[in-house]
Amino acid sequence: MTALPLSTQVAIVGAGPSGLLLGQLLHRAGVDAVIIERQSANYVLARIRAGVLEQVTMDLLDEAGVGSRMHQEGLLHGGFDLLFRQQRHRIDLHGLTGGQQVMVYGQTEVTRDLMQARSQAGLPTVYDAQEVQIHDFDQQRPRVSWRIGGRQHQLQCDFIAGCDGFHGVCRASVPPQSITEYEKVYPFGWLGLLADTRPVHHELIYVNSPRGFALCSQRSSTRSRYYLQVPLSDKVEQWSDQAFWDELRLRLDPQAREQLHTGPSLEKSIAPLRSFVAEPMRWGRLMLAGDAAHIVPPTGAKGLNLAASDVKYLSQALIEYYREGSQAGIDHYSDLCLRRIWRAERFSWWFTSLMHRFPENGEIGQKLQEAELDYLVHSESALRSVAENYVGLPLDFGLKKPGP
Ligand code: APR
Ligand code: PHB
């Protein structure tokens, strides 16, 4: 890395997928940025997260010049299975949406590709930054400061992009009276297990079972990712690999149960489920993107895709500002993002509510879910609605004027 500049056009806080993708798109448009990250690169890469990319996200990774490994190693899926009452029903995404598919490619790999592109281009990223703070974002020249070891550092900029995730410093620095937060915390978590075993099925299986939700996902033809709904009070240490596989089997249909390949876990963790949106996403010269501004429960696989569409809008707004001197994109950034975010929040909440066991809803809750699933898989219009939301709405959805 070349010496760190004392000032830049855009200071990006956070080197997750949002910050890295923004940095790459800005670099390709000739806009300077510095990324400041509080963890090490290896720590960032060790986080295991969802892995389903919408077409909009695939296109954006191509636009950023980092799509080649995704196209080689990613798996295109034209459908997924819904399992309830011990029976599987395929949702034909491809057929229902006029040819759209999703790409199964882990978020960790997306992050790795972006990190590599950034370091190959020699672009400045500060890792292991402690006590990161943002200053004066309501004025013309904001600043970001941090400490490494005993040394204090400071960077001046035109804009700060808050890409520092749900627990970051950027959203927390906005005066509380200027921000409205909407939040729902679900009364259960997902216990995830990664294993080098052949996936039980060539596509994903989303499972509604009286024992709770399960998901059969994958990272490649030899690596599987499975999830089980568990009470929030469960600790990962309580779950041996054997206990995980036994419980998963109980939630599957007879055929999947027979075809399930088990093996030692490479990783096991419990994640809480949350719906969260902060409004607005811009204050003065601070713009939030990705998990810093919103969280969806993972059932619809929308987290990374929403982060990518925020970054698309934000990069466009910043590029327009520097090329044309226009503030219009910056002014509209928050409204543009929030329309798409709320639609994805709605879909993720609906799919989560449909597929999980809510103990407080009792037996009737389970029966009502099964009736809704039964309706869904036999109604062309209900299926189309699920498929259209799952593959992702186009970036300009709802913005086009109705035709003549
Ligand atoms: N200073 C600097 N960096 C910070 C700070 C801070 N105070 N706080 C957090 N960070 C870093 C985190 O260490 C992390 O690397 O910001 C990064 C935020 O990355 P993510 O949490 O991955 O968020 P984002 O880049 O928006 O990615 C969204 O991640 O959680 C999933 O579902 C989500 O897939 C979506 C994606
Ligand atoms: C995953 O593979 O981790 C995954 C896939 C689909 C989801 C959530 C997670 O909806």
GROMACS .gro file of C-alpha atoms and ligand atoms in nm:
model
  450
    1MET     CA    1   0.000   0.000   0.000
    2THR     CA    2   0.118   0.350  -0.083
    3ALA     CA    3   0.141   0.609   0.198
    4LEU     CA    4  -0.198   0.708   0.337
    5PRO     CA    5  -0.323   1.046   0.206
    6LEU     CA    6  -0.425   1.316   0.456
    7SER     CA    7  -0.740   1.387   0.261
    8THR     CA    8  -0.962   1.206   0.013
    9GLN     CA    9  -1.291   1.254  -0.169
   10VAL     CA   10  -1.485   0.975   0.007
   11ALA     CA   11  -1.391   0.820   0.342
   12ILE     CA   12  -1.551   0.476   0.367
   13VAL     CA   13  -1.594   0.337   0.719
   14GLY     CA   14  -1.605  -0.046   0.713
   15ALA     CA   15  -1.449  -0.303   0.478
   16GLY     CA   16  -1.739  -0.548   0.457
   17PRO     CA   17  -1.902  -0.614   0.120
   18SER     CA   18  -2.070  -0.268   0.116
   19GLY     CA   19  -1.753  -0.067   0.179
   20LEU     CA   20  -1.536  -0.274  -0.052
   21LEU     CA   21  -1.787  -0.270  -0.338
   22LEU     CA   22  -1.836   0.105  -0.304
   23GLY     CA   23  -1.459   0.155  -0.307
   24GLN     CA   24  -1.425  -0.051  -0.623
   25LEU     CA   25  -1.707   0.125  -0.814
   26LEU     CA   26  -1.571   0.467  -0.717
   27HIS     CA   27  -1.218   0.369  -0.818
   28ARG     CA   28  -1.338   0.261  -1.163
   29ALA     CA   29  -1.505   0.600  -1.204
   30GLY     CA   30  -1.193   0.791  -1.097
   31VAL     CA   31  -1.324   0.896  -0.753
   32ASP     CA   32  -1.073   0.863  -0.467
   33ALA     CA   33  -1.164   0.678  -0.149
   34VAL     CA   34  -0.992   0.545   0.163
   35ILE     CA   35  -1.144   0.257   0.362
   36ILE     CA   36  -1.104   0.245   0.740
   37GLU     CA   37  -1.185  -0.091   0.903
   38ARG     CA   38  -1.164  -0.177   1.271
   39GLN     CA   39  -1.085  -0.548   1.222
   40SER     CA   40  -0.808  -0.729   1.034
   41ALA     CA   41  -0.865  -0.853   0.677
   42ASN     CA   42  -0.852  -1.214   0.801
   43TYR     CA   43  -1.113  -1.147   1.066
   44VAL     CA   44  -1.346  -0.997   0.804
   45LEU     CA   45  -1.292  -1.303   0.582
   46ALA     CA   46  -1.365  -1.548   0.862
   47ARG     CA   47  -1.728  -1.439   0.892
   48ILE     CA   48  -1.964  -1.691   0.732
   49ARG     CA   49  -2.278  -1.536   0.593
   50ALA     CA   50  -2.552  -1.602   0.338
   51GLY     CA   51  -2.471  -1.681  -0.022
   52VAL     CA   52  -2.751  -1.611  -0.269
   53LEU     CA   53  -2.695  -1.333  -0.522
   54GLU     CA   54  -2.970  -1.169  -0.724
   55GLN     CA   55  -2.915  -1.073  -1.089
   56VAL     CA   56  -2.880  -0.708  -0.986
   57THR     CA   57  -2.592  -0.803  -0.755
   58MET     CA   58  -2.425  -1.025  -1.016
   59ASP     CA   59  -2.442  -0.735  -1.266
   60LEU     CA   60  -2.294  -0.499  -1.012
   61LEU     CA   61  -2.002  -0.730  -0.934
   62ASP     CA   62  -1.937  -0.751  -1.310
   63GLU     CA   63  -1.955  -0.371  -1.335
   64ALA     CA   64  -1.701  -0.352  -1.051
   65GLY     CA   65  -1.472  -0.587  -1.248
   66VAL     CA   66  -1.478  -0.863  -0.985
   67GLY     CA   67  -1.728  -1.109  -1.135
   68SER     CA   68  -1.501  -1.361  -1.308
   69ARG     CA   69  -1.452  -1.613  -1.023
   70MET     CA   70  -1.821  -1.586  -0.934
   71HIS     CA   71  -1.913  -1.690  -1.291
   72GLN     CA   72  -1.663  -1.978  -1.282
   73GLU     CA   73  -1.734  -2.117  -0.937
   74GLY     CA   74  -2.083  -1.991  -0.849
   75LEU     CA   75  -2.386  -2.214  -0.903
   76LEU     CA   76  -2.683  -2.075  -1.098
   77HIS     CA   77  -3.011  -2.191  -0.948
   78GLY     CA   78  -3.339  -2.173  -1.141
   79GLY     CA   79  -3.555  -2.278  -0.847
   80PHE     CA   80  -3.578  -2.392  -0.485
   81ASP     CA   81  -3.795  -2.633  -0.289
   82LEU     CA   82  -4.050  -2.553  -0.021
   83LEU     CA   83  -4.101  -2.845   0.217
   84PHE     CA   84  -4.410  -2.868   0.439
   85ARG     CA   85  -4.635  -3.152   0.559
   86GLN     CA   86  -4.341  -3.382   0.471
   87GLN     CA   87  -4.370  -3.297   0.100
   88ARG     CA   88  -4.150  -3.092  -0.128
   89HIS     CA   89  -4.279  -2.844  -0.388
   90ARG     CA   90  -4.042  -2.681  -0.636
   91ILE     CA   91  -4.066  -2.307  -0.694
   92ASP     CA   92  -3.962  -2.264  -1.056
   93LEU     CA   93  -3.796  -1.923  -1.034
   94HIS     CA   94  -3.681  -1.939  -1.395
   95GLY     CA   95  -4.023  -2.027  -1.538
   96LEU     CA   96  -4.219  -1.790  -1.313
   97THR     CA   97  -4.004  -1.483  -1.376
   98GLY     CA   98  -3.938  -1.511  -1.749
   99GLY     CA   99  -3.592  -1.664  -1.723
  100GLN     CA  100  -3.436  -1.518  -1.408
  101GLN     CA  101  -3.205  -1.717  -1.181
  102VAL     CA  102  -3.005  -1.659  -0.863
  103MET     CA  103  -2.636  -1.732  -0.806
  104VAL     CA  104  -2.523  -1.938  -0.508
  105TYR     CA  105  -2.182  -1.791  -0.421
  106GLY     CA  106  -2.077  -1.727  -0.061
  107GLN     CA  107  -2.052  -1.375   0.073
  108THR     CA  108  -1.706  -1.465   0.200
  109GLU     CA  109  -1.596  -1.526  -0.159
  110VAL     CA  110  -1.750  -1.198  -0.276
  111THR     CA  111  -1.553  -1.021   0.000
  112ARG     CA  112  -1.233  -1.206  -0.095
  113ASP     CA  113  -1.268  -1.107  -0.464
  114LEU     CA  114  -1.327  -0.743  -0.370
  115MET     CA  115  -1.033  -0.737  -0.128
  116GLN     CA  116  -0.804  -0.883  -0.391
  117ALA     CA  117  -0.912  -0.631  -0.656
  118ARG     CA  118  -0.852  -0.348  -0.408
  119SER     CA  119  -0.507  -0.459  -0.309
  120GLN     CA  120  -0.410  -0.529  -0.674
  121ALA     CA  121  -0.508  -0.173  -0.763
  122GLY     CA  122  -0.296  -0.048  -0.469
  123LEU     CA  123  -0.591   0.133  -0.312
  124PRO     CA  124  -0.563   0.251   0.049
  125THR     CA  125  -0.734   0.044   0.319
  126VAL     CA  126  -0.659   0.085   0.688
  127TYR     CA  127  -0.718  -0.234   0.888
  128ASP     CA  128  -0.709  -0.274   1.268
  129ALA     CA  129  -0.817   0.089   1.322
  130GLN     CA  130  -0.916   0.148   1.686
  131GLU     CA  131  -1.152   0.411   1.825
  132VAL     CA  132  -1.280   0.515   1.482
  133GLN     CA  133  -1.478   0.839   1.504
  134ILE     CA  134  -1.650   1.059   1.250
  135HIS     CA  135  -1.664   1.440   1.281
  136ASP     CA  136  -1.827   1.745   1.120
  137PHE     CA  137  -2.045   1.555   0.875
  138ASP     CA  138  -2.296   1.841   0.896
  139GLN     CA  139  -2.029   2.075   0.755
  140GLN     CA  140  -1.835   2.112   0.430
  141ARG     CA  141  -1.521   1.917   0.535
  142PRO     CA  142  -1.597   1.610   0.745
  143ARG     CA  143  -1.319   1.408   0.911
  144VAL     CA  144  -1.258   1.053   1.023
  145SER     CA  145  -1.014   0.982   1.306
  146TRP     CA  146  -0.874   0.658   1.450
  147ARG     CA  147  -0.586   0.519   1.648
  148ILE     CA  148  -0.341   0.242   1.562
  149GLY     CA  149  -0.115   0.137   1.845
  150GLY     CA  150  -0.032   0.461   2.023
  151ARG     CA  151  -0.070   0.682   1.712
  152GLN     CA  152  -0.366   0.903   1.630
  153HIS     CA  153  -0.464   0.945   1.262
  154GLN     CA  154  -0.699   1.178   1.081
  155LEU     CA  155  -0.844   1.193   0.730
  156GLN     CA  156  -1.031   1.487   0.577
  157CYS     CA  157  -1.290   1.419   0.309
  158ASP     CA  158  -1.589   1.552   0.114
  159PHE     CA  159  -1.822   1.268   0.216
  160ILE     CA  160  -1.832   0.984   0.468
  161ALA     CA  161  -1.986   0.653   0.359
  162GLY     CA  162  -2.103   0.466   0.670
  163CYS     CA  163  -2.059   0.101   0.561
  164ASP     CA  164  -1.976  -0.019   0.912
  165GLY     CA  165  -2.257  -0.265   0.973
  166PHE     CA  166  -2.527  -0.282   1.240
  167HIS     CA  167  -2.289  -0.223   1.535
  168GLY     CA  168  -2.084   0.048   1.364
  169VAL     CA  169  -1.999   0.400   1.475
  170CYS     CA  170  -2.160   0.597   1.190
  171ARG     CA  171  -2.531   0.550   1.262
  172ALA     CA  172  -2.456   0.587   1.633
  173SER     CA  173  -2.294   0.928   1.569
  174VAL     CA  174  -2.611   1.086   1.433
  175PRO     CA  175  -2.806   1.284   1.695
  176PRO     CA  176  -3.084   1.047   1.815
  177GLN     CA  177  -3.357   1.304   1.749
  178SER     CA  178  -3.260   1.307   1.378
  179ILE     CA  179  -3.308   0.937   1.324
  180THR     CA  180  -3.606   0.701   1.346
  181GLU     CA  181  -3.534   0.333   1.401
  182TYR     CA  182  -3.789   0.059   1.328
  183GLU     CA  183  -3.707  -0.279   1.478
  184LYS     CA  184  -3.849  -0.627   1.530
  185VAL     CA  185  -3.644  -0.895   1.704
  186TYR     CA  186  -3.769  -1.249   1.641
  187PRO     CA  187  -3.801  -1.491   1.935
  188PHE     CA  188  -3.556  -1.747   1.788
  189GLY     CA  189  -3.219  -1.777   1.612
  190TRP     CA  190  -3.060  -1.977   1.331
  191LEU     CA  191  -2.802  -2.238   1.420
  192GLY     CA  192  -2.580  -2.274   1.110
  193LEU     CA  193  -2.344  -2.558   1.025
  194LEU     CA  194  -2.090  -2.567   0.741
  195ALA     CA  195  -1.951  -2.906   0.633
  196ASP     CA  196  -1.752  -3.058   0.349
  197THR     CA  197  -2.030  -3.294   0.252
  198ARG     CA  198  -2.228  -3.329  -0.070
  199PRO     CA  199  -2.543  -3.110  -0.049
  200VAL     CA  200  -2.860  -3.308   0.014
  201HIS     CA  201  -3.016  -3.158  -0.301
  202HIS     CA  202  -2.889  -2.966  -0.605
  203GLU     CA  203  -3.109  -2.667  -0.510
  204LEU     CA  204  -3.200  -2.508  -0.175
  205ILE     CA  205  -3.475  -2.654   0.045
  206TYR     CA  206  -3.669  -2.420   0.280
  207VAL     CA  207  -3.844  -2.632   0.543
  208ASN     CA  208  -4.155  -2.559   0.749
  209SER     CA  209  -4.183  -2.832   1.012
  210PRO     CA  210  -4.374  -2.857   1.342
  211ARG     CA  211  -4.025  -2.892   1.501
  212GLY     CA  212  -3.922  -2.555   1.354
  213PHE     CA  213  -3.771  -2.411   1.036
  214ALA     CA  214  -3.471  -2.563   0.858
  215LEU     CA  215  -3.276  -2.465   0.548
  216CYS     CA  216  -3.056  -2.684   0.329
  217SER     CA  217  -2.814  -2.462   0.140
  218GLN     CA  218  -2.472  -2.507  -0.013
  219ARG     CA  219  -2.149  -2.339  -0.113
  220SER     CA  220  -2.039  -2.583  -0.386
  221SER     CA  221  -2.110  -2.938  -0.504
  222THR     CA  222  -1.899  -3.063  -0.211
  223ARG     CA  223  -1.969  -2.808   0.061
  224SER     CA  224  -2.304  -2.778   0.243
  225ARG     CA  225  -2.454  -2.512   0.465
  226TYR     CA  226  -2.750  -2.608   0.684
  227TYR     CA  227  -2.956  -2.410   0.935
  228LEU     CA  228  -3.198  -2.499   1.214
  229GLN     CA  229  -3.438  -2.268   1.397
  230VAL     CA  230  -3.341  -2.282   1.766
  231PRO     CA  231  -3.460  -2.097   2.079
  232LEU     CA  232  -3.264  -1.777   2.147
  233SER     CA  233  -3.160  -1.923   2.481
  234ASP     CA  234  -2.965  -2.209   2.312
  235LYS     CA  235  -2.585  -2.191   2.317
  236VAL     CA  236  -2.380  -2.330   2.032
  237GLU     CA  237  -2.182  -2.549   2.277
  238GLN     CA  238  -2.506  -2.736   2.354
  239TRP     CA  239  -2.521  -2.857   1.995
  240SER     CA  240  -2.283  -3.140   1.908
  241ASP     CA  241  -2.253  -3.214   1.534
  242GLN     CA  242  -2.446  -3.536   1.593
  243ALA     CA  243  -2.730  -3.352   1.767
  244PHE     CA  244  -2.747  -3.108   1.473
  245TRP     CA  245  -2.767  -3.383   1.208
  246ASP     CA  246  -3.024  -3.578   1.414
  247GLU     CA  247  -3.248  -3.274   1.448
  248LEU     CA  248  -3.211  -3.178   1.080
  249ARG     CA  249  -3.313  -3.531   0.977
  250LEU     CA  250  -3.628  -3.502   1.186
  251ARG     CA  251  -3.731  -3.185   1.000
  252LEU     CA  252  -3.675  -3.328   0.648
  253ASP     CA  253  -3.894  -3.542   0.420
  254PRO     CA  254  -3.817  -3.916   0.390
  255GLN     CA  255  -3.627  -3.883   0.060
  256ALA     CA  256  -3.403  -3.598   0.181
  257ARG     CA  257  -3.349  -3.783   0.510
  258GLU     CA  258  -3.213  -4.077   0.314
  259GLN     CA  259  -2.991  -3.861   0.092
  260LEU     CA  260  -2.844  -3.648   0.369
  261HIS     CA  261  -2.465  -3.676   0.389
  262THR     CA  262  -2.329  -3.586   0.730
  263GLY     CA  263  -1.976  -3.508   0.846
  264PRO     CA  264  -1.774  -3.298   1.089
  265SER     CA  265  -1.862  -2.929   1.103
  266LEU     CA  266  -1.615  -2.668   0.974
  267GLU     CA  267  -1.810  -2.394   1.150
  268LYS     CA  268  -2.114  -2.375   1.373
  269SER     CA  269  -2.276  -2.058   1.508
  270ILE     CA  270  -2.608  -1.911   1.620
  271ALA     CA  271  -2.736  -1.586   1.468
  272PRO     CA  272  -3.035  -1.387   1.597
  273LEU     CA  273  -3.303  -1.275   1.350
  274ARG     CA  274  -3.399  -0.911   1.322
  275SER     CA  275  -3.589  -0.670   1.097
  276PHE     CA  276  -3.446  -0.319   1.130
  277VAL     CA  277  -3.451   0.006   0.931
  278ALA     CA  278  -3.304   0.347   1.019
  279GLU     CA  279  -3.452   0.649   0.845
  280PRO     CA  280  -3.326   0.863   0.682
  281MET     CA  281  -3.000   0.718   0.547
  282ARG     CA  282  -2.828   1.052   0.494
  283TRP     CA  283  -2.744   1.343   0.724
  284GLY     CA  284  -2.545   1.621   0.562
  285ARG     CA  285  -2.235   1.457   0.420
  286LEU     CA  286  -2.278   1.120   0.589
  287MET     CA  287  -2.451   0.843   0.393
  288LEU     CA  288  -2.522   0.500   0.541
  289ALA     CA  289  -2.524   0.184   0.328
  290GLY     CA  290  -2.587  -0.187   0.393
  291ASP     CA  291  -2.622  -0.332   0.742
  292ALA     CA  292  -2.540   0.008   0.898
  293ALA     CA  293  -2.887   0.120   0.791
  294HIS     CA  294  -3.096  -0.195   0.778
  295ILE     CA  295  -3.112  -0.564   0.870
  296VAL     CA  296  -3.340  -0.831   0.728
  297PRO     CA  297  -3.392  -1.179   0.870
  298PRO     CA  298  -3.197  -1.415   0.640
  299THR     CA  299  -3.498  -1.619   0.522
  300GLY     CA  300  -3.531  -1.428   0.193
  301ALA     CA  301  -3.152  -1.408   0.139
  302LYS     CA  302  -3.181  -1.033   0.087
  303GLY     CA  303  -2.908  -0.888   0.318
  304LEU     CA  304  -2.617  -0.877   0.077
  305ASN     CA  305  -2.840  -0.792  -0.218
  306LEU     CA  306  -2.987  -0.489  -0.041
  307ALA     CA  307  -2.639  -0.376   0.056
  308ALA     CA  308  -2.538  -0.404  -0.311
  309SER     CA  309  -2.831  -0.195  -0.433
  310ASP     CA  310  -2.761   0.078  -0.173
  311VAL     CA  311  -2.403   0.086  -0.296
  312LYS     CA  312  -2.517   0.108  -0.658
  313TYR     CA  313  -2.733   0.414  -0.580
  314LEU     CA  314  -2.463   0.570  -0.361
  315SER     CA  315  -2.185   0.525  -0.617
  316GLN     CA  316  -2.408   0.674  -0.888
  317ALA     CA  317  -2.486   0.975  -0.668
  318LEU     CA  318  -2.120   1.037  -0.582
  319ILE     CA  319  -1.999   0.990  -0.940
  320GLU     CA  320  -2.268   1.233  -1.062
  321TYR     CA  321  -2.152   1.483  -0.797
  322TYR     CA  322  -1.789   1.472  -0.908
  323ARG     CA  323  -1.854   1.451  -1.286
  324GLU     CA  324  -2.140   1.697  -1.318
  325GLY     CA  325  -2.127   1.897  -0.998
  326SER     CA  326  -2.485   1.784  -0.930
  327GLN     CA  327  -2.612   1.727  -0.576
  328ALA     CA  328  -2.940   1.570  -0.700
  329GLY     CA  329  -2.835   1.205  -0.654
  330ILE     CA  330  -2.709   1.274  -0.301
  331ASP     CA  331  -3.036   1.449  -0.214
  332HIS     CA  332  -3.246   1.156  -0.343
  333TYR     CA  333  -3.020   0.879  -0.212
  334SER     CA  334  -3.211   0.801   0.106
  335ASP     CA  335  -3.559   0.799  -0.051
  336LEU     CA  336  -3.445   0.586  -0.344
  337CYS     CA  337  -3.287   0.325  -0.117
  338LEU     CA  338  -3.568   0.315   0.135
  339ARG     CA  339  -3.836   0.223  -0.119
  340ARG     CA  340  -3.641  -0.086  -0.218
  341ILE     CA  341  -3.541  -0.162   0.141
  342TRP     CA  342  -3.897  -0.159   0.272
  343ARG     CA  343  -4.009  -0.395  -0.005
  344ALA     CA  344  -3.732  -0.638   0.085
  345GLU     CA  345  -3.810  -0.595   0.456
  346ARG     CA  346  -4.171  -0.686   0.386
  347PHE     CA  347  -4.080  -0.997   0.185
  348SER     CA  348  -3.821  -1.115   0.439
  349TRP     CA  349  -4.063  -1.064   0.731
  350TRP     CA  350  -4.346  -1.243   0.544
  351PHE     CA  351  -4.130  -1.541   0.444
  352THR     CA  352  -3.985  -1.564   0.797
  353SER     CA  353  -4.335  -1.552   0.951
  354LEU     CA  354  -4.458  -1.822   0.712
  355MET     CA  355  -4.173  -2.067   0.761
  356HIS     CA  356  -4.085  -2.051   1.134
  357ARG     CA  357  -4.251  -2.200   1.435
  358PHE     CA  358  -4.383  -1.928   1.668
  359PRO     CA  359  -4.449  -2.112   1.996
  360GLU     CA  360  -4.692  -1.843   2.113
  361ASN     CA  361  -4.918  -1.918   1.812
  362GLY     CA  362  -4.971  -2.280   1.922
  363GLU     CA  363  -5.097  -2.566   1.703
  364ILE     CA  364  -5.335  -2.341   1.514
  365GLY     CA  365  -5.039  -2.129   1.404
  366GLN     CA  366  -4.878  -2.434   1.243
  367LYS     CA  367  -5.205  -2.533   1.070
  368LEU     CA  368  -5.257  -2.182   0.933
  369GLN     CA  369  -4.902  -2.172   0.794
  370GLU     CA  370  -4.953  -2.508   0.624
  371ALA     CA  371  -5.282  -2.385   0.473
  372GLU     CA  372  -5.108  -2.074   0.339
  373LEU     CA  373  -4.825  -2.282   0.193
  374ASP     CA  374  -5.082  -2.517   0.037
  375TYR     CA  375  -5.256  -2.219  -0.123
  376LEU     CA  376  -4.927  -2.074  -0.238
  377VAL     CA  377  -4.795  -2.381  -0.419
  378HIS     CA  378  -5.128  -2.423  -0.602
  379SER     CA  379  -5.179  -2.062  -0.707
  380GLU     CA  380  -4.996  -1.934  -1.014
  381SER     CA  381  -5.024  -1.573  -0.900
  382ALA     CA  382  -4.904  -1.645  -0.545
  383LEU     CA  383  -4.610  -1.843  -0.685
  384ARG     CA  384  -4.522  -1.562  -0.922
  385SER     CA  385  -4.523  -1.313  -0.638
  386VAL     CA  386  -4.282  -1.526  -0.432
  387ALA     CA  387  -4.055  -1.591  -0.730
  388GLU     CA  388  -4.045  -1.224  -0.834
  389ASN     CA  389  -3.948  -1.114  -0.483
  390TYR     CA  390  -3.697  -1.394  -0.431
  391VAL     CA  391  -3.501  -1.326  -0.752
  392GLY     CA  392  -3.512  -0.956  -0.660
  393LEU     CA  393  -3.703  -0.660  -0.793
  394PRO     CA  394  -3.527  -0.460  -1.066
  395LEU     CA  395  -3.344  -0.147  -0.948
  396ASP     CA  396  -3.601   0.080  -1.112
  397PHE     CA  397  -3.907  -0.118  -0.994
  398GLY     CA  398  -4.192   0.121  -0.917
  399LEU     CA  399  -3.995   0.419  -1.045
  400LYS     CA  400  -4.093   0.383  -1.410
  401LYS     CA  401  -4.393   0.582  -1.524
  402PRO     CA  402  -4.682   0.354  -1.627
  403GLY     CA  403  -4.683   0.292  -2.003
  404PRO     CA  404  -4.940   0.450  -2.241
  405APR     N1  405  -1.496   0.140   1.248
  405APR     C1  406  -1.454   0.079   1.134
  405APR     N2  407  -1.509  -0.034   1.087
  405APR     C2  408  -1.612  -0.085   1.155
  405APR     C3  409  -1.662  -0.024   1.273
  405APR     C4  410  -1.599   0.093   1.318
  405APR     N3  411  -1.640   0.157   1.430
  405APR     N4  412  -1.767  -0.097   1.317
  405APR     C5  413  -1.780  -0.200   1.233
  405APR     N5  414  -1.687  -0.194   1.135
  405APR     C6  415  -1.668  -0.287   1.023
  405APR     C7  416  -1.693  -0.432   1.060
  405APR     O1  417  -1.579  -0.490   1.122
  405APR     C8  418  -1.723  -0.493   0.926
  405APR     O2  419  -1.608  -0.543   0.861
  405APR     O3  420  -1.763  -0.261   0.922
  405APR     C9  421  -1.783  -0.378   0.844
  405APR    C10  422  -1.929  -0.396   0.818
  405APR     O4  423  -1.947  -0.511   0.738
  405APR     P1  424  -2.082  -0.596   0.739
  405APR     O5  425  -2.132  -0.611   0.877
  405APR     O6  426  -2.055  -0.719   0.659
  405APR     O7  427  -2.189  -0.503   0.664
  405APR     P2  428  -2.202  -0.468   0.511
  405APR     O8  429  -2.071  -0.446   0.445
  405APR     O9  430  -2.307  -0.364   0.502
  405APR    O10  431  -2.254  -0.604   0.447
  405APR    C11  432  -2.386  -0.639   0.439
  405APR    O11  433  -2.343  -0.844   0.547
  405APR    O12  434  -2.446  -0.898   0.746
  405APR    C12  435  -2.446  -0.918   0.611
  405APR    O13  436  -2.671  -0.960   0.563
  405APR    C13  437  -2.568  -0.872   0.552
  405APR    O14  438  -2.505  -0.979   0.363
  405APR    C14  439  -2.520  -0.851   0.417
  405APR    C15  440  -2.391  -0.787   0.429
  406PHB     C1  441  -2.687  -1.956   0.297
  406PHB     O1  442  -2.648  -2.032   0.208
  406PHB     O2  443  -2.616  -1.924   0.392
  406PHB     C2  444  -2.827  -1.902   0.288
  406PHB     C3  445  -2.902  -1.927   0.176
  406PHB     C4  446  -3.030  -1.878   0.167
  406PHB     C5  447  -3.083  -1.805   0.271
  406PHB     C6  448  -3.006  -1.778   0.384
  406PHB     C7  449  -2.878  -1.827   0.393
  406PHB     O3  450  -3.212  -1.759   0.262
   0.00000   0.00000   0.00000
